[in-house]
PDB file of C-alpha atoms in Angstrom:
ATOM      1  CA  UNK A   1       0.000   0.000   0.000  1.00 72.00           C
ATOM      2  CA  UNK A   2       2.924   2.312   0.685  1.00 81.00           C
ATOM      3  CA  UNK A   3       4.225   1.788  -2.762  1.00 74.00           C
ATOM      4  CA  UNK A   4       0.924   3.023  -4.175  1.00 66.00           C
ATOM      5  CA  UNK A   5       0.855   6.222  -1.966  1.00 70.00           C
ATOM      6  CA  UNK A   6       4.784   6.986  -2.687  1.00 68.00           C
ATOM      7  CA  UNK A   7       3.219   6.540  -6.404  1.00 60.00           C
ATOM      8  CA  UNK A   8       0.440   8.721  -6.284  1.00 65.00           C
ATOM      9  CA  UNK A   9       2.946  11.447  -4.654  1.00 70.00           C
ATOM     10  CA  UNK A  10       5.514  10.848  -7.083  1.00 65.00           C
ATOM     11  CA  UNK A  11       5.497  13.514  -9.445  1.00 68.00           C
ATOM     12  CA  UNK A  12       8.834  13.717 -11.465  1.00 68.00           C
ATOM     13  CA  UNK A  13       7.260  11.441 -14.415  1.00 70.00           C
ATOM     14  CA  UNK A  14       4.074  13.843 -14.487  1.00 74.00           C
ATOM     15  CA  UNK A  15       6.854  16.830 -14.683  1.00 82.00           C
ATOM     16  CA  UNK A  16       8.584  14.859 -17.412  1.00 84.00           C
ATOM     17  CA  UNK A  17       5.552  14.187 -19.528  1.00 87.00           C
ATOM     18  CA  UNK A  18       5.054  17.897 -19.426  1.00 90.00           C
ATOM     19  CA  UNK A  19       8.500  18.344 -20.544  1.00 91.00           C
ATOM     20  CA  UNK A  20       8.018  16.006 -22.930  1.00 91.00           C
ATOM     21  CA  UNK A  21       4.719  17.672 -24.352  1.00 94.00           C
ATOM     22  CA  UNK A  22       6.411  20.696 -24.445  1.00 95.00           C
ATOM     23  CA  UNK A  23       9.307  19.782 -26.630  1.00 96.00           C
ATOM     24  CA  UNK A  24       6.955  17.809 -28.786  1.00 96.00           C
ATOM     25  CA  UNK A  25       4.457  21.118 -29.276  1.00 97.00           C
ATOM     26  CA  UNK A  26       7.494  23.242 -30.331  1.00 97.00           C
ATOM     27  CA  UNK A  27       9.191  21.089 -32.531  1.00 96.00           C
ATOM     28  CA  UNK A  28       5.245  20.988 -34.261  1.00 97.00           C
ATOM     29  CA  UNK A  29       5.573  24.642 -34.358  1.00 96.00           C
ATOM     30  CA  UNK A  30       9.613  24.926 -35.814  1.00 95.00           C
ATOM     31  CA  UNK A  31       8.340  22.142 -38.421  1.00 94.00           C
ATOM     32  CA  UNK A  32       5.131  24.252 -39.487  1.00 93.00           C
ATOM     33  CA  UNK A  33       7.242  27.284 -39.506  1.00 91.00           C
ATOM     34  CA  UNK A  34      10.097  26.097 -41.492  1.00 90.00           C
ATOM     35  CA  UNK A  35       7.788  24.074 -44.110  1.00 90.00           C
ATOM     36  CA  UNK A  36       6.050  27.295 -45.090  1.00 86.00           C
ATOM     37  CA  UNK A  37       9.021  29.618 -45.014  1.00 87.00           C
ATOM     38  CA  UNK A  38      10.580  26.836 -46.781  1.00 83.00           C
ATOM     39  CA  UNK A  39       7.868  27.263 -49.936  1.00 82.00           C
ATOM     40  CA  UNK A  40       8.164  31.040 -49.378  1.00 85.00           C
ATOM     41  CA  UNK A  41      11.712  31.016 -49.937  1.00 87.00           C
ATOM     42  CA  UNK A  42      12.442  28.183 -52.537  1.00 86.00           C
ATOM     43  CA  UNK A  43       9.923  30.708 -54.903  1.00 88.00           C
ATOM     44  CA  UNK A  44      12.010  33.734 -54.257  1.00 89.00           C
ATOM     45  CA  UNK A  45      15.175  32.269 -55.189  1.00 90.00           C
ATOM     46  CA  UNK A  46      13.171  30.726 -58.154  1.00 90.00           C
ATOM     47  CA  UNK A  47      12.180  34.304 -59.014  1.00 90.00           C
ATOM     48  CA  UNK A  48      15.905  35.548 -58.618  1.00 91.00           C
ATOM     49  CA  UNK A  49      17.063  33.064 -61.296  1.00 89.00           C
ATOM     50  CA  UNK A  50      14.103  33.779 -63.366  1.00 89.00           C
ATOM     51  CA  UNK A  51      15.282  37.707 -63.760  1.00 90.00           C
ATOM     52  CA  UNK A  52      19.045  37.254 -63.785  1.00 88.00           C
ATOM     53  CA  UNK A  53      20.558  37.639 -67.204  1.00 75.00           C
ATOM     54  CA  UNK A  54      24.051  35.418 -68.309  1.00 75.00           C
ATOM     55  CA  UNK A  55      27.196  36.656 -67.469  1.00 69.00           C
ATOM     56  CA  UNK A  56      28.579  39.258 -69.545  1.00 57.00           C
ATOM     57  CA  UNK A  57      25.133  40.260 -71.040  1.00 57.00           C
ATOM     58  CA  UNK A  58      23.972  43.878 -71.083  1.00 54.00           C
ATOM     59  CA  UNK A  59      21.011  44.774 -68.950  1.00 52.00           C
TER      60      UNK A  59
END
């Protein structure tokens, strides 16, 4: 019975859960974040090379 009281009173797994939920919420957030910046980006160095002219060429 005293195991199940310690237990109950225990709460460093609870704290690491949290911990764990945490770290799991923000790497959902850095993924979402760097998946649409991603897009955002690949498209403006897309447009870059689209308007660059070859070396040597007059503008």
């Amino acid at each position: 019975m005293t195991f199940f009281k310690n237990l109950v009173r225990d709460e460093q797994g609870a704290t690491a859960i949290e911990y764990g939920l945490i770290a799991a919420l923000i790497a959902v957030a850095a993924i979402t974040a760097m998946t649409s910046l991603g897009g955002t980006l690949s498209q403006t160095f897309q447009d870059v090379n689209d308007n660059m002219t070859p070396g040597g060429a007059a503008a």
